[in-house]
């Protein structure tokens, strides 16, 4: 029942880790260490980007949609002056930008940052795959 695709042991021979004199092959070990560090860094950036990107993107979209949603609610309220005053107060309390330290955050910048983090995750996934195959 063996087929060409069965789990037969491969006839691959791995290059020896030592040279003919029995000493350790230092260039190979250094190359493996460098690629391992790169693989770790790419994978770490990928994981953090995949975690933070959707949160930032949803926060930016929600922040930009909130004034429009409040405007729709304000039109549907009717003629109650207290409710209109409360909605106007809430509408005016929504900031159009936030300054966190030296960073200026706006809804469109959060959406752009979320998309940029998704691109970084895709790039790091590609680079970690290349690093894993190179090791």
mmCIF file of N, CA and C in Angstrom:
data_model
loop_
_atom_site.group_PDB
_atom_site.id
_atom_site.type_symbol
_atom_site.label_atom_id
_atom_site.label_comp_id
_atom_site.label_asym_id
_atom_site.label_seq_id
_atom_site.Cartn_x
_atom_site.Cartn_y
_atom_site.Cartn_z
ATOM 1 N N UNK A 1 0.805 -1.179 0.000
ATOM 2 C CA UNK A 1 0.000 0.000 0.000
ATOM 3 C C UNK A 1 0.857 1.256 0.000
ATOM 4 N N UNK A 2 2.122 1.096 -0.226
ATOM 5 C CA UNK A 2 2.971 2.278 -0.268
ATOM 6 C C UNK A 2 2.781 2.990 -1.585
ATOM 7 N N UNK A 3 2.610 4.261 -1.483
ATOM 8 C CA UNK A 3 2.506 5.093 -2.670
ATOM 9 C C UNK A 3 3.694 6.047 -2.682
ATOM 10 N N UNK A 4 3.901 6.714 -3.777
ATOM 11 C CA UNK A 4 5.019 7.655 -3.815
ATOM 12 C C UNK A 4 4.852 8.796 -2.817
ATOM 13 N N UNK A 5 3.638 8.954 -2.286
ATOM 14 C CA UNK A 5 3.384 10.053 -1.358
ATOM 15 C C UNK A 5 3.315 9.584 0.089
ATOM 16 N N UNK A 6 3.633 8.339 0.361
ATOM 17 C CA UNK A 6 3.545 7.850 1.736
ATOM 18 C C UNK A 6 4.681 8.429 2.568
ATOM 19 N N UNK A 7 4.619 8.167 3.828
ATOM 20 C CA UNK A 7 5.590 8.735 4.761
ATOM 21 C C UNK A 7 6.835 7.862 4.859
ATOM 22 N N UNK A 8 7.487 7.689 3.761
ATOM 23 C CA UNK A 8 8.739 6.937 3.727
ATOM 24 C C UNK A 8 9.866 7.860 4.172
ATOM 25 N N UNK A 9 10.863 7.329 4.836
ATOM 26 C CA UNK A 9 11.989 8.184 5.200
ATOM 27 C C UNK A 9 12.690 8.685 3.946
ATOM 28 N N UNK A 10 13.067 9.922 3.973
ATOM 29 C CA UNK A 10 13.722 10.529 2.831
ATOM 30 C C UNK A 10 15.173 10.075 2.766
ATOM 31 N N UNK A 11 15.704 10.049 1.570
ATOM 32 C CA UNK A 11 17.106 9.683 1.383
ATOM 33 C C UNK A 11 17.988 10.923 1.391
ATOM 34 N N UNK A 12 17.615 11.887 2.189
ATOM 35 C CA UNK A 12 18.413 13.101 2.285
ATOM 36 C C UNK A 12 19.543 12.880 3.274
ATOM 37 N N UNK A 13 20.639 13.466 2.959
ATOM 38 C CA UNK A 13 21.734 13.464 3.916
ATOM 39 C C UNK A 13 22.008 14.898 4.293
ATOM 40 N N UNK A 14 22.010 15.148 5.568
ATOM 41 C CA UNK A 14 22.267 16.488 6.056
ATOM 42 C C UNK A 14 23.770 16.725 6.054
ATOM 43 N N UNK A 15 24.184 17.942 5.756
ATOM 44 C CA UNK A 15 25.614 18.216 5.796
ATOM 45 C C UNK A 15 26.112 18.082 7.234
ATOM 46 N N UNK A 16 27.271 17.513 7.398
ATOM 47 C CA UNK A 16 27.761 17.294 8.760
ATOM 48 C C UNK A 16 28.026 18.629 9.452
ATOM 49 N N UNK A 17 27.813 18.646 10.774
ATOM 50 C CA UNK A 17 28.027 19.858 11.557
ATOM 51 C C UNK A 17 29.504 20.063 11.841
ATOM 52 N N UNK A 18 30.293 19.062 11.608
ATOM 53 C CA UNK A 18 31.730 19.205 11.834
ATOM 54 C C UNK A 18 32.456 19.003 10.520
ATOM 55 N N UNK A 19 33.667 19.535 10.436
ATOM 56 C CA UNK A 19 34.446 19.356 9.216
ATOM 57 C C UNK A 19 35.285 18.083 9.319
ATOM 58 N N UNK A 20 36.159 17.862 8.376
ATOM 59 C CA UNK A 20 36.896 16.595 8.290
ATOM 60 C C UNK A 20 37.811 16.368 9.493
ATOM 61 N N UNK A 21 38.298 17.416 10.101
ATOM 62 C CA UNK A 21 39.221 17.261 11.229
ATOM 63 C C UNK A 21 38.470 17.052 12.544
ATOM 64 N N UNK A 22 37.133 17.082 12.537
ATOM 65 C CA UNK A 22 36.358 16.868 13.740
ATOM 66 C C UNK A 22 36.088 18.145 14.512
ATOM 67 N N UNK A 23 36.464 19.281 13.960
ATOM 68 C CA UNK A 23 36.207 20.550 14.632
ATOM 69 C C UNK A 23 34.826 21.076 14.240
ATOM 70 N N UNK A 24 34.323 22.011 15.031
ATOM 71 C CA UNK A 24 33.002 22.585 14.803
ATOM 72 C C UNK A 24 33.057 23.562 13.627
ATOM 73 N N UNK A 25 32.036 23.525 12.799
ATOM 74 C CA UNK A 25 31.929 24.394 11.636
ATOM 75 C C UNK A 25 31.350 25.745 12.093
ATOM 76 N N UNK A 26 32.192 26.685 12.469
ATOM 77 C CA UNK A 26 31.765 27.962 13.035
ATOM 78 C C UNK A 26 30.962 28.830 12.056
ATOM 79 N N UNK A 27 31.342 28.946 10.794
ATOM 80 C CA UNK A 27 30.519 29.785 9.902
ATOM 81 C C UNK A 27 29.074 29.297 9.800
ATOM 82 N N UNK A 28 28.881 28.005 9.807
ATOM 83 C CA UNK A 28 27.520 27.469 9.740
ATOM 84 C C UNK A 28 26.752 27.776 11.018
ATOM 85 N N UNK A 29 27.392 27.663 12.153
ATOM 86 C CA UNK A 29 26.731 27.951 13.431
ATOM 87 C C UNK A 29 26.395 29.436 13.534
ATOM 88 N N UNK A 30 27.309 30.292 13.099
ATOM 89 C CA UNK A 30 27.052 31.739 13.133
ATOM 90 C C UNK A 30 25.911 32.096 12.196
ATOM 91 N N UNK A 31 25.909 31.511 11.005
ATOM 92 C CA UNK A 31 24.832 31.773 10.049
ATOM 93 C C UNK A 31 23.485 31.323 10.615
ATOM 94 N N UNK A 32 23.467 30.168 11.242
ATOM 95 C CA UNK A 32 22.237 29.666 11.851
ATOM 96 C C UNK A 32 21.777 30.578 12.983
ATOM 97 N N UNK A 33 22.707 31.073 13.788
ATOM 98 C CA UNK A 33 22.350 31.972 14.884
ATOM 99 C C UNK A 33 21.787 33.288 14.357
ATOM 100 N N UNK A 34 22.402 33.833 13.318
ATOM 101 C CA UNK A 34 21.923 35.098 12.756
ATOM 102 C C UNK A 34 20.530 34.930 12.175
ATOM 103 N N UNK A 35 20.305 33.878 11.394
ATOM 104 C CA UNK A 35 18.982 33.647 10.818
ATOM 105 C C UNK A 35 17.945 33.351 11.890
ATOM 106 N N UNK A 36 18.351 32.707 12.975
ATOM 107 C CA UNK A 36 17.417 32.445 14.076
ATOM 108 C C UNK A 36 16.972 33.742 14.735
ATOM 109 N N UNK A 37 17.899 34.672 14.913
ATOM 110 C CA UNK A 37 17.543 35.971 15.499
ATOM 111 C C UNK A 37 16.594 36.722 14.567
ATOM 112 N N UNK A 38 16.908 36.728 13.266
ATOM 113 C CA UNK A 38 16.024 37.385 12.312
ATOM 114 C C UNK A 38 14.641 36.737 12.294
ATOM 115 N N UNK A 39 14.599 35.414 12.324
ATOM 116 C CA UNK A 39 13.319 34.704 12.335
ATOM 117 C C UNK A 39 12.510 35.090 13.573
ATOM 118 N N UNK A 40 13.178 35.150 14.721
ATOM 119 C CA UNK A 40 12.507 35.539 15.959
ATOM 120 C C UNK A 40 11.942 36.949 15.850
ATOM 121 N N UNK A 41 12.737 37.890 15.369
ATOM 122 C CA UNK A 41 12.282 39.276 15.266
ATOM 123 C C UNK A 41 11.129 39.427 14.277
ATOM 124 N N UNK A 42 11.229 38.772 13.119
ATOM 125 C CA UNK A 42 10.142 38.846 12.145
ATOM 126 C C UNK A 42 8.857 38.255 12.709
ATOM 127 N N UNK A 43 8.978 37.121 13.391
ATOM 128 C CA UNK A 43 7.791 36.461 13.931
ATOM 129 C C UNK A 43 7.189 37.271 15.071
ATOM 130 N N UNK A 44 8.029 37.914 15.885
ATOM 131 C CA UNK A 44 7.535 38.755 16.972
ATOM 132 C C UNK A 44 6.766 39.953 16.424
ATOM 133 N N UNK A 45 7.323 40.624 15.434
ATOM 134 C CA UNK A 45 6.633 41.766 14.823
ATOM 135 C C UNK A 45 5.324 41.312 14.183
ATOM 136 N N UNK A 46 5.337 40.153 13.560
ATOM 137 C CA UNK A 46 4.119 39.627 12.942
ATOM 138 C C UNK A 46 3.041 39.384 13.989
ATOM 139 N N UNK A 47 3.393 38.772 15.098
ATOM 140 C CA UNK A 47 2.396 38.470 16.129
ATOM 141 C C UNK A 47 1.833 39.736 16.758
ATOM 142 N N UNK A 48 2.695 40.705 17.066
ATOM 143 C CA UNK A 48 2.222 41.956 17.655
ATOM 144 C C UNK A 48 1.355 42.721 16.660
ATOM 145 N N UNK A 49 1.755 42.745 15.401
ATOM 146 C CA UNK A 49 0.967 43.444 14.372
ATOM 147 C C UNK A 49 -0.390 42.793 14.184
ATOM 148 N N UNK A 50 -0.435 41.476 14.178
ATOM 149 C CA UNK A 50 -1.715 40.782 14.013
ATOM 150 C C UNK A 50 -2.636 41.003 15.208
ATOM 151 N N UNK A 51 -2.074 41.263 16.368
ATOM 152 C CA UNK A 51 -2.886 41.517 17.554
ATOM 153 C C UNK A 51 -3.386 42.954 17.586
ATOM 154 N N UNK A 52 -2.539 43.913 17.262
ATOM 155 C CA UNK A 52 -2.860 45.328 17.424
ATOM 156 C C UNK A 52 -3.608 45.893 16.215
ATOM 157 N N UNK A 53 -3.326 45.414 15.015
ATOM 158 C CA UNK A 53 -3.912 45.993 13.798
ATOM 159 C C UNK A 53 -5.441 46.006 13.801
ATOM 160 N N UNK A 54 -6.125 44.914 14.114
ATOM 161 C CA UNK A 54 -7.591 44.978 14.104
ATOM 162 C C UNK A 54 -8.142 45.932 15.159
ATOM 163 N N UNK A 55 -7.484 45.995 16.321
ATOM 164 C CA UNK A 55 -7.957 46.902 17.363
ATOM 165 C C UNK A 55 -7.841 48.357 16.930
ATOM 166 N N UNK A 56 -6.709 48.716 16.352
ATOM 167 C CA UNK A 56 -6.504 50.085 15.894
ATOM 168 C C UNK A 56 -7.457 50.416 14.748
ATOM 169 N N UNK A 57 -7.640 49.488 13.840
ATOM 170 C CA UNK A 57 -8.526 49.709 12.700
ATOM 171 C C UNK A 57 -9.979 49.890 13.149
ATOM 172 N N UNK A 58 -10.452 49.049 14.032
ATOM 173 C CA UNK A 58 -11.831 49.158 14.521
ATOM 174 C C UNK A 58 -12.017 50.434 15.328
ATOM 175 N N UNK A 59 -11.023 50.799 16.129
ATOM 176 C CA UNK A 59 -11.099 52.031 16.906
ATOM 177 C C UNK A 59 -11.184 53.249 15.987
ATOM 178 N N UNK A 60 -10.385 53.280 14.924
ATOM 179 C CA UNK A 60 -10.435 54.399 13.983
ATOM 180 C C UNK A 60 -11.747 54.472 13.232
ATOM 181 N N UNK A 61 -12.259 53.328 12.785
ATOM 182 C CA UNK A 61 -13.534 53.323 12.059
ATOM 183 C C UNK A 61 -14.679 53.727 12.983
ATOM 184 N N UNK A 62 -14.659 53.209 14.205
ATOM 185 C CA UNK A 62 -15.708 53.561 15.160
ATOM 186 C C UNK A 62 -15.687 55.034 15.526
ATOM 187 N N UNK A 63 -14.490 55.570 15.720
ATOM 188 C CA UNK A 63 -14.353 56.981 16.074
ATOM 189 C C UNK A 63 -14.825 57.886 14.931
ATOM 190 N N UNK A 64 -14.526 57.494 13.699
ATOM 191 C CA UNK A 64 -14.966 58.317 12.567
ATOM 192 C C UNK A 64 -16.464 58.165 12.297
ATOM 193 N N UNK A 65 -17.046 57.033 12.652
ATOM 194 C CA UNK A 65 -18.475 56.810 12.405
ATOM 195 C C UNK A 65 -19.360 57.344 13.526
ATOM 196 N N UNK A 66 -18.802 57.585 14.698
ATOM 197 C CA UNK A 66 -19.605 58.002 15.851
ATOM 198 C C UNK A 66 -20.367 59.308 15.617
ATOM 199 N N UNK A 67 -19.767 60.369 15.085
ATOM 200 C CA UNK A 67 -20.568 61.582 14.836
ATOM 201 C C UNK A 67 -21.704 61.354 13.840
ATOM 202 N N UNK A 68 -21.502 60.501 12.856
ATOM 203 C CA UNK A 68 -22.564 60.220 11.885
ATOM 204 C C UNK A 68 -23.710 59.449 12.543
ATOM 205 N N UNK A 69 -23.362 58.514 13.409
ATOM 206 C CA UNK A 69 -24.396 57.749 14.116
ATOM 207 C C UNK A 69 -25.189 58.655 15.049
ATOM 208 N N UNK A 70 -24.499 59.562 15.731
ATOM 209 C CA UNK A 70 -25.193 60.487 16.625
ATOM 210 C C UNK A 70 -26.089 61.429 15.823
ATOM 211 N N UNK A 71 -25.653 61.838 14.629
ATOM 212 C CA UNK A 71 -26.494 62.669 13.773
ATOM 213 C C UNK A 71 -27.758 61.953 13.345
ATOM 214 N N UNK A 72 -27.646 60.667 13.063
ATOM 215 C CA UNK A 72 -28.830 59.880 12.697
ATOM 216 C C UNK A 72 -29.780 59.764 13.884
ATOM 217 N N UNK A 73 -29.214 59.532 15.065
ATOM 218 C CA UNK A 73 -30.042 59.424 16.273
ATOM 219 C C UNK A 73 -30.708 60.765 16.557
ATOM 220 N N UNK A 74 -29.985 61.861 16.368
ATOM 221 C CA UNK A 74 -30.531 63.188 16.611
ATOM 222 C C UNK A 74 -31.711 63.478 15.689
ATOM 223 N N UNK A 75 -31.649 63.031 14.455
ATOM 224 C CA UNK A 75 -32.767 63.227 13.530
ATOM 225 C C UNK A 75 -33.966 62.376 13.875
ATOM 226 N N UNK A 76 -33.739 61.237 14.503
ATOM 227 C CA UNK A 76 -34.838 60.321 14.819
ATOM 228 C C UNK A 76 -35.474 60.609 16.173
ATOM 229 N N UNK A 77 -34.873 61.497 16.958
ATOM 230 C CA UNK A 77 -35.370 61.739 18.316
ATOM 231 C C UNK A 77 -36.725 62.416 18.318
ATOM 232 N N UNK A 78 -36.929 63.375 17.466
ATOM 233 C CA UNK A 78 -38.197 64.100 17.460
ATOM 234 C C UNK A 78 -37.989 65.513 17.979
ATOM 235 N N UNK A 79 -38.959 66.021 18.720
ATOM 236 C CA UNK A 79 -38.908 67.426 19.118
ATOM 237 C C UNK A 79 -38.687 67.616 20.610
ATOM 238 N N UNK A 80 -38.198 66.646 21.330
ATOM 239 C CA UNK A 80 -37.949 66.790 22.766
ATOM 240 C C UNK A 80 -36.687 67.639 22.972
ATOM 241 N N UNK A 81 -36.809 68.824 23.562
ATOM 242 C CA UNK A 81 -35.653 69.714 23.689
ATOM 243 C C UNK A 81 -34.584 69.185 24.654
ATOM 244 N N UNK A 82 -34.981 68.502 25.704
ATOM 245 C CA UNK A 82 -33.977 67.966 26.639
ATOM 246 C C UNK A 82 -33.113 66.905 25.976
ATOM 247 N N UNK A 83 -33.732 66.049 25.207
ATOM 248 C CA UNK A 83 -32.989 65.002 24.506
ATOM 249 C C UNK A 83 -32.066 65.607 23.464
ATOM 250 N N UNK A 84 -32.545 66.615 22.743
ATOM 251 C CA UNK A 84 -31.696 67.283 21.752
ATOM 252 C C UNK A 84 -30.499 67.967 22.421
ATOM 253 N N UNK A 85 -30.724 68.591 23.582
ATOM 254 C CA UNK A 85 -29.611 69.229 24.297
ATOM 255 C C UNK A 85 -28.594 68.200 24.769
ATOM 256 N N UNK A 86 -29.078 67.062 25.247
ATOM 257 C CA UNK A 86 -28.173 66.008 25.701
ATOM 258 C C UNK A 86 -27.357 65.453 24.529
ATOM 259 N N UNK A 87 -27.990 65.235 23.402
ATOM 260 C CA UNK A 87 -27.283 64.727 22.221
ATOM 261 C C UNK A 87 -26.293 65.767 21.713
ATOM 262 N N UNK A 88 -26.661 67.042 21.739
ATOM 263 C CA UNK A 88 -25.734 68.096 21.316
ATOM 264 C C UNK A 88 -24.527 68.155 22.247
ATOM 265 N N UNK A 89 -24.748 67.966 23.531
ATOM 266 C CA UNK A 89 -23.636 67.962 24.489
ATOM 267 C C UNK A 89 -22.693 66.783 24.227
ATOM 268 N N UNK A 90 -23.250 65.622 23.964
ATOM 269 C CA UNK A 90 -22.434 64.439 23.672
ATOM 270 C C UNK A 90 -21.673 64.631 22.359
ATOM 271 N N UNK A 91 -22.337 65.211 21.375
ATOM 272 C CA UNK A 91 -21.696 65.429 20.077
ATOM 273 C C UNK A 91 -20.511 66.376 20.204
ATOM 274 N N UNK A 92 -20.660 67.418 20.991
ATOM 275 C CA UNK A 92 -19.577 68.386 21.147
ATOM 276 C C UNK A 92 -18.461 67.862 22.036
ATOM 277 N N UNK A 93 -18.717 66.828 22.804
ATOM 278 C CA UNK A 93 -17.666 66.291 23.673
ATOM 279 C C UNK A 93 -16.787 65.253 22.969
ATOM 280 N N UNK A 94 -17.149 64.839 21.749
ATOM 281 C CA UNK A 94 -16.326 63.895 20.990
ATOM 282 C C UNK A 94 -15.189 64.680 20.338
ATOM 283 N N UNK A 95 -13.947 64.360 20.666
ATOM 284 C CA UNK A 95 -12.841 65.114 20.082
ATOM 285 C C UNK A 95 -12.599 64.712 18.633
ATOM 286 N N UNK A 96 -12.058 65.635 17.850
ATOM 287 C CA UNK A 96 -11.714 65.305 16.476
ATOM 288 C C UNK A 96 -10.269 64.838 16.363
ATOM 289 N N UNK A 97 -9.491 65.030 17.420
ATOM 290 C CA UNK A 97 -8.125 64.513 17.474
ATOM 291 C C UNK A 97 -7.710 64.377 18.939
ATOM 292 N N UNK A 98 -6.742 63.526 19.183
ATOM 293 C CA UNK A 98 -6.164 63.349 20.518
ATOM 294 C C UNK A 98 -4.662 63.524 20.409
ATOM 295 N N UNK A 99 -4.096 64.170 21.409
ATOM 296 C CA UNK A 99 -2.657 64.339 21.448
ATOM 297 C C UNK A 99 -2.119 63.491 22.590
ATOM 298 N N UNK A 100 -1.401 62.432 22.237
ATOM 299 C CA UNK A 100 -0.821 61.520 23.222
ATOM 300 C C UNK A 100 0.692 61.688 23.154
ATOM 301 N N UNK A 101 1.230 62.383 24.137
ATOM 302 C CA UNK A 101 2.654 62.688 24.098
ATOM 303 C C UNK A 101 2.924 63.611 22.929
ATOM 304 N N UNK A 102 3.765 63.187 22.029
ATOM 305 C CA UNK A 102 4.054 63.990 20.839
ATOM 306 C C UNK A 102 3.312 63.467 19.616
ATOM 307 N N UNK A 103 2.415 62.499 19.806
ATOM 308 C CA UNK A 103 1.681 61.905 18.688
ATOM 309 C C UNK A 103 0.282 62.511 18.592
ATOM 310 N N UNK A 104 -0.118 62.826 17.389
ATOM 311 C CA UNK A 104 -1.450 63.339 17.119
ATOM 312 C C UNK A 104 -2.270 62.210 16.507
ATOM 313 N N UNK A 105 -3.332 61.818 17.187
ATOM 314 C CA UNK A 105 -4.186 60.725 16.722
ATOM 315 C C UNK A 105 -5.491 61.289 16.190
ATOM 316 N N UNK A 106 -5.839 60.885 14.978
ATOM 317 C CA UNK A 106 -7.122 61.222 14.373
ATOM 318 C C UNK A 106 -7.767 59.918 13.908
ATOM 319 N N UNK A 107 -9.054 59.929 13.615
ATOM 320 C CA UNK A 107 -9.675 58.694 13.129
ATOM 321 C C UNK A 107 -9.030 58.168 11.845
ATOM 322 N N UNK A 108 -8.719 59.060 10.920
ATOM 323 C CA UNK A 108 -8.121 58.600 9.663
ATOM 324 C C UNK A 108 -6.698 58.088 9.883
ATOM 325 N N UNK A 109 -5.959 58.666 10.827
ATOM 326 C CA UNK A 109 -4.611 58.163 11.088
ATOM 327 C C UNK A 109 -4.658 56.789 11.753
ATOM 328 N N UNK A 110 -5.675 56.546 12.581
ATOM 329 C CA UNK A 110 -5.803 55.216 13.190
ATOM 330 C C UNK A 110 -6.147 54.165 12.139
ATOM 331 N N UNK A 111 -7.006 54.505 11.204
ATOM 332 C CA UNK A 111 -7.347 53.566 10.125
ATOM 333 C C UNK A 111 -6.104 53.280 9.282
ATOM 334 N N UNK A 112 -5.346 54.337 8.953
ATOM 335 C CA UNK A 112 -4.127 54.160 8.170
ATOM 336 C C UNK A 112 -3.103 53.327 8.932
ATOM 337 N N UNK A 113 -2.959 53.585 10.231
ATOM 338 C CA UNK A 113 -2.017 52.804 11.032
ATOM 339 C C UNK A 113 -2.438 51.340 11.126
ATOM 340 N N UNK A 114 -3.743 51.074 11.210
ATOM 341 C CA UNK A 114 -4.218 49.697 11.229
ATOM 342 C C UNK A 114 -3.895 48.969 9.934
ATOM 343 N N UNK A 115 -4.101 49.648 8.808
ATOM 344 C CA UNK A 115 -3.762 49.040 7.517
ATOM 345 C C UNK A 115 -2.251 48.866 7.369
ATOM 346 N N UNK A 116 -1.488 49.819 7.876
ATOM 347 C CA UNK A 116 -0.032 49.713 7.833
ATOM 348 C C UNK A 116 0.468 48.550 8.694
ATOM 349 N N UNK A 117 -0.153 48.341 9.843
ATOM 350 C CA UNK A 117 0.219 47.199 10.680
ATOM 351 C C UNK A 117 -0.131 45.874 10.012
ATOM 352 N N UNK A 118 -1.239 45.837 9.276
ATOM 353 C CA UNK A 118 -1.579 44.615 8.532
ATOM 354 C C UNK A 118 -0.546 44.340 7.443
ATOM 355 N N UNK A 119 -0.091 45.393 6.786
ATOM 356 C CA UNK A 119 0.956 45.228 5.771
ATOM 357 C C UNK A 119 2.265 44.762 6.417
ATOM 358 N N UNK A 120 2.575 45.293 7.600
ATOM 359 C CA UNK A 120 3.788 44.867 8.304
ATOM 360 C C UNK A 120 3.693 43.400 8.705
ATOM 361 N N UNK A 121 2.515 42.960 9.121
ATOM 362 C CA UNK A 121 2.330 41.549 9.473
ATOM 363 C C UNK A 121 2.533 40.651 8.261
ATOM 364 N N UNK A 122 2.004 41.061 7.121
ATOM 365 C CA UNK A 122 2.178 40.260 5.905
ATOM 366 C C UNK A 122 3.640 40.227 5.474
ATOM 367 N N UNK A 123 4.323 41.359 5.558
ATOM 368 C CA UNK A 123 5.738 41.411 5.196
ATOM 369 C C UNK A 123 6.574 40.541 6.127
ATOM 370 N N UNK A 124 6.304 40.618 7.421
ATOM 371 C CA UNK A 124 7.077 39.817 8.371
ATOM 372 C C UNK A 124 6.770 38.327 8.241
ATOM 373 N N UNK A 125 5.554 37.983 7.859
ATOM 374 C CA UNK A 125 5.243 36.572 7.612
ATOM 375 C C UNK A 125 6.055 36.059 6.430
ATOM 376 N N UNK A 126 6.158 36.875 5.400
ATOM 377 C CA UNK A 126 6.962 36.491 4.235
ATOM 378 C C UNK A 126 8.430 36.366 4.600
ATOM 379 N N UNK A 127 8.943 37.353 5.319
ATOM 380 C CA UNK A 127 10.354 37.336 5.691
ATOM 381 C C UNK A 127 10.690 36.213 6.668
ATOM 382 N N UNK A 128 9.779 35.888 7.586
ATOM 383 C CA UNK A 128 10.041 34.774 8.503
ATOM 384 C C UNK A 128 10.018 33.448 7.768
ATOM 385 N N UNK A 129 9.192 33.317 6.736
ATOM 386 C CA UNK A 129 9.195 32.107 5.911
ATOM 387 C C UNK A 129 10.506 31.986 5.149
ATOM 388 N N UNK A 130 10.979 33.084 4.590
ATOM 389 C CA UNK A 130 12.267 33.059 3.894
ATOM 390 C C UNK A 130 13.385 32.730 4.870
ATOM 391 N N UNK A 131 13.350 33.305 6.058
ATOM 392 C CA UNK A 131 14.392 33.029 7.063
ATOM 393 C C UNK A 131 14.352 31.568 7.492
ATOM 394 N N UNK A 132 13.151 31.006 7.640
ATOM 395 C CA UNK A 132 13.043 29.607 8.054
ATOM 396 C C UNK A 132 13.572 28.680 6.976
ATOM 397 N N UNK A 133 13.372 29.006 5.730
ATOM 398 C CA UNK A 133 13.876 28.152 4.647
ATOM 399 C C UNK A 133 15.371 28.305 4.457
ATOM 400 N N UNK A 134 15.909 29.460 4.827
ATOM 401 C CA UNK A 134 17.339 29.701 4.675
ATOM 402 C C UNK A 134 18.147 29.000 5.771
ATOM 403 N N UNK A 135 17.516 28.796 6.928
ATOM 404 C CA UNK A 135 18.250 28.178 8.045
ATOM 405 C C UNK A 135 18.645 26.758 7.739
#
